[in-house]
JSON list of C-alpha atoms in Angstrom, two decimals:
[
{"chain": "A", "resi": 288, "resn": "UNK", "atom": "CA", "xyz": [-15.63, 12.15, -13.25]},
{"chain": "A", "resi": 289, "resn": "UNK", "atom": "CA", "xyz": [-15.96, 8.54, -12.62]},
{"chain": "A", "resi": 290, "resn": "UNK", "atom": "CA", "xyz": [-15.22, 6.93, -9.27]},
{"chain": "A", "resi": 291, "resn": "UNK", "atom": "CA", "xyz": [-16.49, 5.20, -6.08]},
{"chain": "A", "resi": 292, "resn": "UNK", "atom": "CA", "xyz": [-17.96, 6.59, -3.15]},
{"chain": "A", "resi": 293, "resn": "UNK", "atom": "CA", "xyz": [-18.71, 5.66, 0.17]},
{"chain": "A", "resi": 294, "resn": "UNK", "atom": "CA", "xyz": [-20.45, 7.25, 3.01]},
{"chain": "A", "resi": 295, "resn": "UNK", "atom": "CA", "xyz": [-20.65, 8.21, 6.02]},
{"chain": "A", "resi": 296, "resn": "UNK", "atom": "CA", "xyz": [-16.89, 8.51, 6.50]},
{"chain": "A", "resi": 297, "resn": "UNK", "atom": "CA", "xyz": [-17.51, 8.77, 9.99]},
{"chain": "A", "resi": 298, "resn": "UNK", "atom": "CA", "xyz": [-20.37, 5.94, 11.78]},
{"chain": "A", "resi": 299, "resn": "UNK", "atom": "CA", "xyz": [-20.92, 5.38, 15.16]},
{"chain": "A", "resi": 300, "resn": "UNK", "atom": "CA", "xyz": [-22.81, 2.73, 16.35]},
{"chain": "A", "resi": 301, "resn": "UNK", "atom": "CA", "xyz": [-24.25, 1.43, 19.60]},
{"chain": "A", "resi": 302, "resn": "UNK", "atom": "CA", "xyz": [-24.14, -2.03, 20.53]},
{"chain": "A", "resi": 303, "resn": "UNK", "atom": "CA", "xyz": [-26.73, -4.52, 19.66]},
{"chain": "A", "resi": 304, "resn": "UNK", "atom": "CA", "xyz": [-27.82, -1.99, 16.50]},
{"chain": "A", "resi": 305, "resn": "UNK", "atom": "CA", "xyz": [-27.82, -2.96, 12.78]},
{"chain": "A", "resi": 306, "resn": "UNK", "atom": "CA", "xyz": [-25.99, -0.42, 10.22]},
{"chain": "A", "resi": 307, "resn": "UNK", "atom": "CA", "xyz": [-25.66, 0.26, 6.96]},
{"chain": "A", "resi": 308, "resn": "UNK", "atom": "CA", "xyz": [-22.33, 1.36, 4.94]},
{"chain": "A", "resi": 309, "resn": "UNK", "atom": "CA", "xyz": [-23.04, 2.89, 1.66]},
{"chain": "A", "resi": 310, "resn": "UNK", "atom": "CA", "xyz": [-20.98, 1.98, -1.50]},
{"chain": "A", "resi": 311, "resn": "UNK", "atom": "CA", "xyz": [-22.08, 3.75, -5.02]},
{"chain": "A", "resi": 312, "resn": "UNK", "atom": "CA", "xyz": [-19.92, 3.70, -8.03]},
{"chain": "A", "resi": 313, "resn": "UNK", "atom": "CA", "xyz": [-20.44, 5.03, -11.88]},
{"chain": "A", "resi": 314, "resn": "UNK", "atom": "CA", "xyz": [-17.43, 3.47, -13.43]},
{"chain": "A", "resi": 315, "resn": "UNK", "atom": "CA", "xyz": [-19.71, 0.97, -15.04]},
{"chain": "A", "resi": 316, "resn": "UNK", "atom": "CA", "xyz": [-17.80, -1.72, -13.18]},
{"chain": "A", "resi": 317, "resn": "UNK", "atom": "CA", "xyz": [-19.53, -5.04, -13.13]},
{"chain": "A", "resi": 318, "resn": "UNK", "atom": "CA", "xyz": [-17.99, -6.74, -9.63]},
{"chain": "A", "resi": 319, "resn": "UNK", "atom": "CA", "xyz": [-17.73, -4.74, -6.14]},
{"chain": "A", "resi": 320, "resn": "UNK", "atom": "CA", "xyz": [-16.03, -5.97, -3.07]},
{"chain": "A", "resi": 321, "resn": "UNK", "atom": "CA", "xyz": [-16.20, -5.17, 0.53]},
{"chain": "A", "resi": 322, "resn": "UNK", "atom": "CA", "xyz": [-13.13, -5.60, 2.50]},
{"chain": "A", "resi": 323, "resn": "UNK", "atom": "CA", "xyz": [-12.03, -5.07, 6.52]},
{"chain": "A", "resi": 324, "resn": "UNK", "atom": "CA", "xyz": [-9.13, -3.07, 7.58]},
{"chain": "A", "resi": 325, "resn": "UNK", "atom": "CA", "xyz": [-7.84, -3.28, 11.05]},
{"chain": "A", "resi": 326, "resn": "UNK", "atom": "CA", "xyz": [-4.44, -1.98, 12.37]},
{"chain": "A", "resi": 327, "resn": "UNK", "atom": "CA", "xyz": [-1.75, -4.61, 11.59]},
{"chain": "A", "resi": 328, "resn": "UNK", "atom": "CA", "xyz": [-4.07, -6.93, 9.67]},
{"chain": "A", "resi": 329, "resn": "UNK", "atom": "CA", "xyz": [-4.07, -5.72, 5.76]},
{"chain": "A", "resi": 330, "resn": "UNK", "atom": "CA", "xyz": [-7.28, -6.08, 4.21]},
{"chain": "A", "resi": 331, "resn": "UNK", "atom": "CA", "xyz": [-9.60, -8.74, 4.68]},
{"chain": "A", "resi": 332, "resn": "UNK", "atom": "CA", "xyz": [-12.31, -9.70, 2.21]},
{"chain": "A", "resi": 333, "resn": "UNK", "atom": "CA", "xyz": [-16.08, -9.94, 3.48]},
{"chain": "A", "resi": 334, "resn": "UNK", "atom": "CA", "xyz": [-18.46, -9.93, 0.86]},
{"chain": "A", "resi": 335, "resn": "UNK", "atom": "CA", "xyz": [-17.57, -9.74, -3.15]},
{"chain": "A", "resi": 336, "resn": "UNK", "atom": "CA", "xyz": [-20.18, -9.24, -6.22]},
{"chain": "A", "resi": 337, "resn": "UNK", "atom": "CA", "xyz": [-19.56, -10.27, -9.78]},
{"chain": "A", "resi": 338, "resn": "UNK", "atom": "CA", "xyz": [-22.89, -9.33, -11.23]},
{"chain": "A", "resi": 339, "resn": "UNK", "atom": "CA", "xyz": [-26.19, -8.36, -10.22]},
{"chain": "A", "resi": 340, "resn": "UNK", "atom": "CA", "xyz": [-27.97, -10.45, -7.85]},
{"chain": "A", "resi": 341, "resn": "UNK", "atom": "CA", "xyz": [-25.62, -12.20, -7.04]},
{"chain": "A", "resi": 342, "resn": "UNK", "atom": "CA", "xyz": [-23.02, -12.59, -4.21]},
{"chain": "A", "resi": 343, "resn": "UNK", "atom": "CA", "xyz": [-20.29, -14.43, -2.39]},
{"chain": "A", "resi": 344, "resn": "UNK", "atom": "CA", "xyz": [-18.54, -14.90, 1.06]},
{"chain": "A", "resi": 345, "resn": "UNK", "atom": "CA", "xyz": [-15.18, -14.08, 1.78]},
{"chain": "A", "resi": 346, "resn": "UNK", "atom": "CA", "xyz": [-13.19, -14.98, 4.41]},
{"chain": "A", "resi": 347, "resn": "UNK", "atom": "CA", "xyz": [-14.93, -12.80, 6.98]},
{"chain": "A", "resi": 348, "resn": "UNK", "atom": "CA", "xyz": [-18.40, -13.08, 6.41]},
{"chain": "A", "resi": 349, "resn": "UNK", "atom": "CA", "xyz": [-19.91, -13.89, 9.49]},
{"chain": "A", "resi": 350, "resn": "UNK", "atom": "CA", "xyz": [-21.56, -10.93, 10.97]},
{"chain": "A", "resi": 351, "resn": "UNK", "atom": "CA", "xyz": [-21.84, -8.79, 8.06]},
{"chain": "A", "resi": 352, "resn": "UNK", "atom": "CA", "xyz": [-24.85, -8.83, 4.97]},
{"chain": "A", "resi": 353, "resn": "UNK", "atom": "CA", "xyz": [-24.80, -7.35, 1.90]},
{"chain": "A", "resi": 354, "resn": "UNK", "atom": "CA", "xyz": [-27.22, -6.84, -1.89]},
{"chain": "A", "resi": 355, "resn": "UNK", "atom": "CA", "xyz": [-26.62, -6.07, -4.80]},
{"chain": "A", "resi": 356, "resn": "UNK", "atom": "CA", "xyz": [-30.00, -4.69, -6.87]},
{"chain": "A", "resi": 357, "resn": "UNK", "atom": "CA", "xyz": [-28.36, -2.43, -9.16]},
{"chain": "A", "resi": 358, "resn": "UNK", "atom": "CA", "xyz": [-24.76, -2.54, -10.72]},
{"chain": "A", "resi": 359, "resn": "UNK", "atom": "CA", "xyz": [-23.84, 0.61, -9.22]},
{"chain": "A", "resi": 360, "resn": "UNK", "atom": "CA", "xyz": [-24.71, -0.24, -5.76]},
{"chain": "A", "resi": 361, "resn": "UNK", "atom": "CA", "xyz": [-23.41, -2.65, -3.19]},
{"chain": "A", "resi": 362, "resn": "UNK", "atom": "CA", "xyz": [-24.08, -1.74, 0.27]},
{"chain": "A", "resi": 363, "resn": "UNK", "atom": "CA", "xyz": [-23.22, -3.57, 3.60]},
{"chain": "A", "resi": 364, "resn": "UNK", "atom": "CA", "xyz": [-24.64, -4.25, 6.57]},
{"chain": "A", "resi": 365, "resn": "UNK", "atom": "CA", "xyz": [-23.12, -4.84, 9.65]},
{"chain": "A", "resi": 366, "resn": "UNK", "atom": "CA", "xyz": [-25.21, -6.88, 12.38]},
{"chain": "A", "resi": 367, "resn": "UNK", "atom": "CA", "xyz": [-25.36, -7.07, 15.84]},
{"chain": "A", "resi": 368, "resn": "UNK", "atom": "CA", "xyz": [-23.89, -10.46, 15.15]},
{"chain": "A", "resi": 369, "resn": "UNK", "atom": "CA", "xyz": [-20.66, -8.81, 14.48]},
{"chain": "A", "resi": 370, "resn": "UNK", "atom": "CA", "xyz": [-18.37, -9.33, 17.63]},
{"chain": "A", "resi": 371, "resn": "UNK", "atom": "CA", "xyz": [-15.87, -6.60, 17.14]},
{"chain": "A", "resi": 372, "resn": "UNK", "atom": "CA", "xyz": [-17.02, -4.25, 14.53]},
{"chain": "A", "resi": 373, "resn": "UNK", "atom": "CA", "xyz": [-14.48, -1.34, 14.77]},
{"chain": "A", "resi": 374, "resn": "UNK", "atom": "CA", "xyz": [-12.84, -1.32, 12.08]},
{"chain": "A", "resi": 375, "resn": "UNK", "atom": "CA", "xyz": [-12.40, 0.94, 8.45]},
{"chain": "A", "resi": 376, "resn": "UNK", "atom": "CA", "xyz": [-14.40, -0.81, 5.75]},
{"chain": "A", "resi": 377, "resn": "UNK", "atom": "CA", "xyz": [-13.32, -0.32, 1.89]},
{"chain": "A", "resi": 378, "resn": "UNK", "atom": "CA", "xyz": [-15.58, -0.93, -0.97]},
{"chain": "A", "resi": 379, "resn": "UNK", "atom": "CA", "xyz": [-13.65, -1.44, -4.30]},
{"chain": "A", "resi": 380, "resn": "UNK", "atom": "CA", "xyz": [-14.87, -2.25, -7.76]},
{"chain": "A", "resi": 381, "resn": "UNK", "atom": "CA", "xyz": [-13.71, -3.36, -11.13]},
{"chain": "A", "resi": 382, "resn": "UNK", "atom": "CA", "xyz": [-14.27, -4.78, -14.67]},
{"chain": "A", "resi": 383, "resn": "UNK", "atom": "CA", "xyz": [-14.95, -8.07, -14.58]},
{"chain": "A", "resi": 384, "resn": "UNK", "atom": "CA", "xyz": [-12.57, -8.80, -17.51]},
{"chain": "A", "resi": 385, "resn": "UNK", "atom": "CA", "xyz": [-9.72, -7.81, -15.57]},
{"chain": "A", "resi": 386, "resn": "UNK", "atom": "CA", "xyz": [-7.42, -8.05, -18.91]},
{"chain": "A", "resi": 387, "resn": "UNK", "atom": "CA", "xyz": [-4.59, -5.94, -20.22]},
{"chain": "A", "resi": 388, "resn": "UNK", "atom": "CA", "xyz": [-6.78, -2.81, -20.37]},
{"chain": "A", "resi": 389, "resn": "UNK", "atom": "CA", "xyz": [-8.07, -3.52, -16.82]},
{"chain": "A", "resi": 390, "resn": "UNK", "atom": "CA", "xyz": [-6.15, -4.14, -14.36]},
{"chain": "A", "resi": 391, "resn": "UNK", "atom": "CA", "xyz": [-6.59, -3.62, -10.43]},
{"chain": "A", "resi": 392, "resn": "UNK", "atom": "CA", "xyz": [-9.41, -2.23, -8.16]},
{"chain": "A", "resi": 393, "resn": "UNK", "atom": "CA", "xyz": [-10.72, 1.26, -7.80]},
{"chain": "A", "resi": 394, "resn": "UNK", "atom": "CA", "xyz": [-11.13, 2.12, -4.09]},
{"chain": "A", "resi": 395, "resn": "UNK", "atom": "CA", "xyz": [-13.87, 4.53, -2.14]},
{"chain": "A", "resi": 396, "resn": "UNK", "atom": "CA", "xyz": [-11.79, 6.42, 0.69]},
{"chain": "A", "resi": 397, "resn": "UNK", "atom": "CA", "xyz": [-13.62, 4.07, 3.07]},
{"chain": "A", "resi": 398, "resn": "UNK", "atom": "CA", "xyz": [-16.09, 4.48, 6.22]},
{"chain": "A", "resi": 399, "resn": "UNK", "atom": "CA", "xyz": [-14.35, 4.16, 9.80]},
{"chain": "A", "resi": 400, "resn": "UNK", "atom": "CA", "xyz": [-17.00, 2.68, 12.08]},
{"chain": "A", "resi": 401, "resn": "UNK", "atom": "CA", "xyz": [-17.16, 3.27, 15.65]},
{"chain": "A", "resi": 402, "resn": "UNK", "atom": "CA", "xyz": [-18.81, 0.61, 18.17]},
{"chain": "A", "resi": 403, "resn": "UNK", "atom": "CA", "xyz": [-19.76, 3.08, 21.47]},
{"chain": "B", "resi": 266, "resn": "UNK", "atom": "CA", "xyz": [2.51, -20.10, 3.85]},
{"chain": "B", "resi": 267, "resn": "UNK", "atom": "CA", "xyz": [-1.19, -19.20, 2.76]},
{"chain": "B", "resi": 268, "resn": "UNK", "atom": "CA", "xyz": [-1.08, -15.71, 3.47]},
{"chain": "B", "resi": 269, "resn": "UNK", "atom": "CA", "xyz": [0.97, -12.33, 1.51]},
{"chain": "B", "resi": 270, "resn": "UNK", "atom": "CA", "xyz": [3.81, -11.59, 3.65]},
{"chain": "B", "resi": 271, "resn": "UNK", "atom": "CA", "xyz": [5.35, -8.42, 4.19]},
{"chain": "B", "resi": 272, "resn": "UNK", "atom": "CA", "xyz": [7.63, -6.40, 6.53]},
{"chain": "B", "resi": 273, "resn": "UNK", "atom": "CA", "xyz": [5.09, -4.09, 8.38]},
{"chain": "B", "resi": 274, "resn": "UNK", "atom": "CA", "xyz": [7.91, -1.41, 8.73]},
{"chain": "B", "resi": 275, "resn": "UNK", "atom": "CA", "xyz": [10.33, 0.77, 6.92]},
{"chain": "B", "resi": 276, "resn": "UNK", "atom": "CA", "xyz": [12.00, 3.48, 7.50]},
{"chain": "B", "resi": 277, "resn": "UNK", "atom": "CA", "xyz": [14.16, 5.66, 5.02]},
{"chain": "B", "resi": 278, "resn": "UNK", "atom": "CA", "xyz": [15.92, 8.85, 4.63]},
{"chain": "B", "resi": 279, "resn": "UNK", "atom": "CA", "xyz": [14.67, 11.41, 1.95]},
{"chain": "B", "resi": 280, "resn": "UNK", "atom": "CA", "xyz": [16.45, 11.14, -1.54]},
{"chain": "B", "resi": 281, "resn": "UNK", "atom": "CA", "xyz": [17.47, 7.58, -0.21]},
{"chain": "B", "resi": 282, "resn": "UNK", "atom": "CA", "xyz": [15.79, 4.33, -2.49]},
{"chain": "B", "resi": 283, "resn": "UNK", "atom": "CA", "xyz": [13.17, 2.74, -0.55]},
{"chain": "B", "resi": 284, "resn": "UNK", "atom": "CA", "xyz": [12.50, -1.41, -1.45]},
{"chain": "B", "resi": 285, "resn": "UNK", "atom": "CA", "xyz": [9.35, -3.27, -0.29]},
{"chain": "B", "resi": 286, "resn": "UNK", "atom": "CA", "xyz": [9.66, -7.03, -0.47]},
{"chain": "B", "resi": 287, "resn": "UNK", "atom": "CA", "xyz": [6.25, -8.87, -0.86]},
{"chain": "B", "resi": 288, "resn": "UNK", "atom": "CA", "xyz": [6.06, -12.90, -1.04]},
{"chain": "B", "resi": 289, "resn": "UNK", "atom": "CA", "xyz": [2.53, -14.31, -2.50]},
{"chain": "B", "resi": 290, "resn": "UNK", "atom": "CA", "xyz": [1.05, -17.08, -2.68]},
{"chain": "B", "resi": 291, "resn": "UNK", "atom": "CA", "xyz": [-0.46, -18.39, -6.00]},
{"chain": "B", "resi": 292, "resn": "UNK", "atom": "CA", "xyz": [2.59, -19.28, -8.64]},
{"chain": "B", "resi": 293, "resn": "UNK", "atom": "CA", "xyz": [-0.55, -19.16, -11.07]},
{"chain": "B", "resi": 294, "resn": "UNK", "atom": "CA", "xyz": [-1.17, -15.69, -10.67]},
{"chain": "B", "resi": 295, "resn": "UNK", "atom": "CA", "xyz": [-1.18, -13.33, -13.63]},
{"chain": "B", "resi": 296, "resn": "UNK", "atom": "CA", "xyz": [-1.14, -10.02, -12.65]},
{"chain": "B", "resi": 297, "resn": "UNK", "atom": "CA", "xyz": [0.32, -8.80, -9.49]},
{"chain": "B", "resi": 298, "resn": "UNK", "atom": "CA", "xyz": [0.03, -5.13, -7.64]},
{"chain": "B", "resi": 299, "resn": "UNK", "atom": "CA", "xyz": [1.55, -2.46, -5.91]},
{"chain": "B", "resi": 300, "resn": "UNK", "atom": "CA", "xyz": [-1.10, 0.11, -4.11]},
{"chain": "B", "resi": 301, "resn": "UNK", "atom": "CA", "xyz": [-0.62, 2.96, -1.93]},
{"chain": "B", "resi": 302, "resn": "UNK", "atom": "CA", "xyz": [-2.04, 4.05, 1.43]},
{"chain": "B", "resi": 303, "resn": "UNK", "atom": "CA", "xyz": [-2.49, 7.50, 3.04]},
{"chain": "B", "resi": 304, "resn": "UNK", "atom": "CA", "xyz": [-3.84, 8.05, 6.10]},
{"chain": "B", "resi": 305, "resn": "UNK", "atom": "CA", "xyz": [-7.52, 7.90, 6.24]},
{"chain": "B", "resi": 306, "resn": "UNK", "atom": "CA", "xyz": [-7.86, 7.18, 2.59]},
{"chain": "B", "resi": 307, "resn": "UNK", "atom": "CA", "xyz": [-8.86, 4.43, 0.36]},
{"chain": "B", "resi": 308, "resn": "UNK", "atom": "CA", "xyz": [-5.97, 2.58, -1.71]},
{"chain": "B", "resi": 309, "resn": "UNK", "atom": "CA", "xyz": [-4.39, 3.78, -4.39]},
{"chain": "B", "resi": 310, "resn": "UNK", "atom": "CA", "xyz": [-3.18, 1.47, -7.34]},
{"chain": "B", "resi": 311, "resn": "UNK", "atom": "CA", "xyz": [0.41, 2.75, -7.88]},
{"chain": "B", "resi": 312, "resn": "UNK", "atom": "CA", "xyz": [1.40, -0.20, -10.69]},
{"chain": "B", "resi": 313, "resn": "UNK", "atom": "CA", "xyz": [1.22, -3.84, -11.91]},
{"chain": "B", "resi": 314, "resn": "UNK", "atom": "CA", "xyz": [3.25, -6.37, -13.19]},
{"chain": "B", "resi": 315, "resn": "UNK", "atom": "CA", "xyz": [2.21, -9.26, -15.16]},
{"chain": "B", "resi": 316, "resn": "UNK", "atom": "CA", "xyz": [3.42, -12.92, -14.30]},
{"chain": "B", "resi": 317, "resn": "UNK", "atom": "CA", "xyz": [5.64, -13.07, -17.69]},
{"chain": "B", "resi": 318, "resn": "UNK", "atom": "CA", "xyz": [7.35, -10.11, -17.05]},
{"chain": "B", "resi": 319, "resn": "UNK", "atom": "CA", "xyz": [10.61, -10.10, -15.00]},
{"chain": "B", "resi": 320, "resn": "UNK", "atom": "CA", "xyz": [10.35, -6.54, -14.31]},
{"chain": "B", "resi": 321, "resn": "UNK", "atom": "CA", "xyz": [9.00, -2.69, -14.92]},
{"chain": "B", "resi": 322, "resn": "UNK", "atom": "CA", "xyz": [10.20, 0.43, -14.42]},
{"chain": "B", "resi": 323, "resn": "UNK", "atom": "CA", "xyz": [7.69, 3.47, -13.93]},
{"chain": "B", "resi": 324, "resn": "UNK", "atom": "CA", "xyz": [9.05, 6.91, -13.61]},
{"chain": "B", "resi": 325, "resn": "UNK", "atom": "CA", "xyz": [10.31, 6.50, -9.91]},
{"chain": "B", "resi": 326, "resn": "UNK", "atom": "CA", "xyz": [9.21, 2.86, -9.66]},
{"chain": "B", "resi": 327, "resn": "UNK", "atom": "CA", "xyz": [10.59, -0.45, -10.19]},
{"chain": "B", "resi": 328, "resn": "UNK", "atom": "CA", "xyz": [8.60, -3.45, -10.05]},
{"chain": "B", "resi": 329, "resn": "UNK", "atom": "CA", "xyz": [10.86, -6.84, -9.71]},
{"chain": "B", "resi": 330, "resn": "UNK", "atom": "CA", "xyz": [9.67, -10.32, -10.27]},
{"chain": "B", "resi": 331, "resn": "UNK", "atom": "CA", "xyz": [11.06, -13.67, -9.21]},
{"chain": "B", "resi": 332, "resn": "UNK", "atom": "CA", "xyz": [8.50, -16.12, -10.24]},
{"chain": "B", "resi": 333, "resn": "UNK", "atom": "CA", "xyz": [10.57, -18.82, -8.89]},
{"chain": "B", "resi": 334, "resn": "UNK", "atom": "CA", "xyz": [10.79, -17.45, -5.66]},
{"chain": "B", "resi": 335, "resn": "UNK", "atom": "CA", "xyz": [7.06, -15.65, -5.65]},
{"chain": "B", "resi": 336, "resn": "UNK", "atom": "CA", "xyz": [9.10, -12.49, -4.83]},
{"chain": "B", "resi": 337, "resn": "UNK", "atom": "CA", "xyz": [7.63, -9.22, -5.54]},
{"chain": "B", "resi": 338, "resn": "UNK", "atom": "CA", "xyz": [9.60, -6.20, -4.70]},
{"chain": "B", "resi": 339, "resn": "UNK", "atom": "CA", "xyz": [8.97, -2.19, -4.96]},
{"chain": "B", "resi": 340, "resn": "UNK", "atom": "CA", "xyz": [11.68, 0.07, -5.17]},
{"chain": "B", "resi": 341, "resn": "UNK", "atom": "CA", "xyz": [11.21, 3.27, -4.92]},
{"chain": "B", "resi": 342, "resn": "UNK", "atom": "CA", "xyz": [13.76, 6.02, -6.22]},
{"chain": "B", "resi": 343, "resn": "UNK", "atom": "CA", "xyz": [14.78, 9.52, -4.49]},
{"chain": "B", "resi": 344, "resn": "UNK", "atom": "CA", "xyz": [12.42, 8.63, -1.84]},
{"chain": "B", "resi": 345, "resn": "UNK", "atom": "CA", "xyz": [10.33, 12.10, -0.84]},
{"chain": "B", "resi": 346, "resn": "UNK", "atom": "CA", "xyz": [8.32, 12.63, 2.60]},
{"chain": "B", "resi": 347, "resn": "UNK", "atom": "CA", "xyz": [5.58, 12.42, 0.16]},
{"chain": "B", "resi": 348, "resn": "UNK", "atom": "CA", "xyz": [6.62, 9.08, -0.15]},
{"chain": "B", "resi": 349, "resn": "UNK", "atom": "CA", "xyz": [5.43, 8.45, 3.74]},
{"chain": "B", "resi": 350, "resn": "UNK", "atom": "CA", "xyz": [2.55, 5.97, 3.56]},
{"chain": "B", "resi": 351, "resn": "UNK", "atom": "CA", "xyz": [1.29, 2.42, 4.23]},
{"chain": "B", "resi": 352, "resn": "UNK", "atom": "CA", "xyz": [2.24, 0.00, 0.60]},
{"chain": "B", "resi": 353, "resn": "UNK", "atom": "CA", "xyz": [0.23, -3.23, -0.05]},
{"chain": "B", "resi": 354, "resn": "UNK", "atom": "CA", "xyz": [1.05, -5.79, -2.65]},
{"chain": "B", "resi": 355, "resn": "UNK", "atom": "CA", "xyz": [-1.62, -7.69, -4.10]},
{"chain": "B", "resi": 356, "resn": "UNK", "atom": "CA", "xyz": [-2.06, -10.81, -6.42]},
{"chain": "B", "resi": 357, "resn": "UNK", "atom": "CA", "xyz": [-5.07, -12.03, -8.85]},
{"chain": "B", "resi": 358, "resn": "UNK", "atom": "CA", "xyz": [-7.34, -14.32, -7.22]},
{"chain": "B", "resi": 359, "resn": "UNK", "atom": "CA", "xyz": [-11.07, -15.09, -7.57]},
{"chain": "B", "resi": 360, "resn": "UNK", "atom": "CA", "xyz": [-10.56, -11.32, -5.46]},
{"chain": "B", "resi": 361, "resn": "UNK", "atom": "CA", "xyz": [-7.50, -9.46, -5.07]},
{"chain": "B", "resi": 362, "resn": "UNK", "atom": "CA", "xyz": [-5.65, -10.68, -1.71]},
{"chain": "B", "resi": 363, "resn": "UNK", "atom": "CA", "xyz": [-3.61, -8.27, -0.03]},
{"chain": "B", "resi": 364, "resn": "UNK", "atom": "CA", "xyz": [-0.29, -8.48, 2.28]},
{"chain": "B", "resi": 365, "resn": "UNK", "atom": "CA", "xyz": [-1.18, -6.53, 5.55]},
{"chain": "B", "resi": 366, "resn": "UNK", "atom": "CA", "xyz": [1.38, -3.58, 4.34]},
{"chain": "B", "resi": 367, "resn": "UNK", "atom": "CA", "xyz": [4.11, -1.93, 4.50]},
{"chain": "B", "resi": 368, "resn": "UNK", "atom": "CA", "xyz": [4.45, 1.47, 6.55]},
{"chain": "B", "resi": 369, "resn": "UNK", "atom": "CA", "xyz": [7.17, 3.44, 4.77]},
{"chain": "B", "resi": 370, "resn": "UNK", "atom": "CA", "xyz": [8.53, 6.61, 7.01]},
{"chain": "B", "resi": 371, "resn": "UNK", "atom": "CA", "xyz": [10.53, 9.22, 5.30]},
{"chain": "B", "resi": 372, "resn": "UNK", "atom": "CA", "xyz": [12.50, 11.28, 7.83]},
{"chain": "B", "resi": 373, "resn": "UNK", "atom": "CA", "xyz": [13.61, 14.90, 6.13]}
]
């Protein structure tokens, strides 16, 4: 079956350290998108892909890093630049042609990560 | 108002109807979206409505559409504990941009 995954569900993280959130998908979707969730706050974009090699900003950037070699792979980093990086993180994907046929975002069940 | 608004809470009785209300943003939009939320768990796209549409029905779902207003609402029929979750509407931008959802209790 086709869908997203991210891992670890679980990441815990000391302060000052770099980490990595996984995001893999095989729903031959061309753009992937990394958003924030925090308690009260809906989802905020970070990082979105459209293609290969190539990536924008959202409106949370700062802090956070992210690549895109490979279509099915779009992984984020979080950096020690990140102030207050507690939080669940979603990776979704989804045609790019988001016409009749396609319509909304597939979702990975998301990675809650823990600053101790 | 830049943002999607929502009510964060609601709170219904099973086999009541359940509505969400949702205002957006972009009167350009062209599709517009409904996803669900259980705890711990990615979203869930539950259904969409396109911007010339005034409204869709989907089993227990109904989707209304006030383009005039940018009012988006989800009602939900026979509402089940099932039901219980966080909702998010959504419209079409360069990235989908979500309200900051809904938390629907269903009390038995």
């Amino acid at each position: 079956d086709g869908g997203i995954t991210q891992s670890p569900k679980y990441l815990f993280r000391k302060e000052g350290q770099n980490v990595t959130l996984s995001c893999e998908q095989n729903l031959n979707h061309d753009a992937m998108y990394w958003y924030r969730q925090d308690p009260g706050q809906g989802l905020r974009l970070i990082y979105y892909s459209q293609i290969v090699n190539d990536f924008q900003k959202g409106d949370i950037a700062e802090g956070y890093s992210v690549s895109r070699e490979k279509k099915e792979s779009f992984p984020l980093t979080v950096t020690s630049a990140q102030k207050n990086p507690t939080a669940f993180y979603l990776c979704a994907s989804s045609p790019r042609d988001r016409g009749p046929r396609n319509y909304g975002y597939t979702f990975g069940s998301g990675t809650r990560l823990t600053v101790v | 108002g830049e943002d999607v608004e929502q009510s964060l809470f609601l709170s219904v009785r099973e086999g009541d109807s359940s509505v969400i209300n949702c205002t957006y943003t972009d009167s350009s939009s062209t599709y517009l979206y409904w996803y669900k939320q259980e705890p711990g768990a990615g979203l869930q796209l539950l259904t969409y409505i396109f911007s010339n549409m005034d409204m869709k029905q989907d089993q227990r779902l109904t989707v209304l559409l006030n383009k005039k207003d940018k009012h988006l609402s989800l009602r939900i029929a026979d509402t089940q504990t099932g039901d219980s979750a966080i909702y998010f509407c959504a419209e079409a931008g360069t990235a989908l941009i979500f309200g900051k959802g809904t938390t629907l209790s269903v009390s038995s």
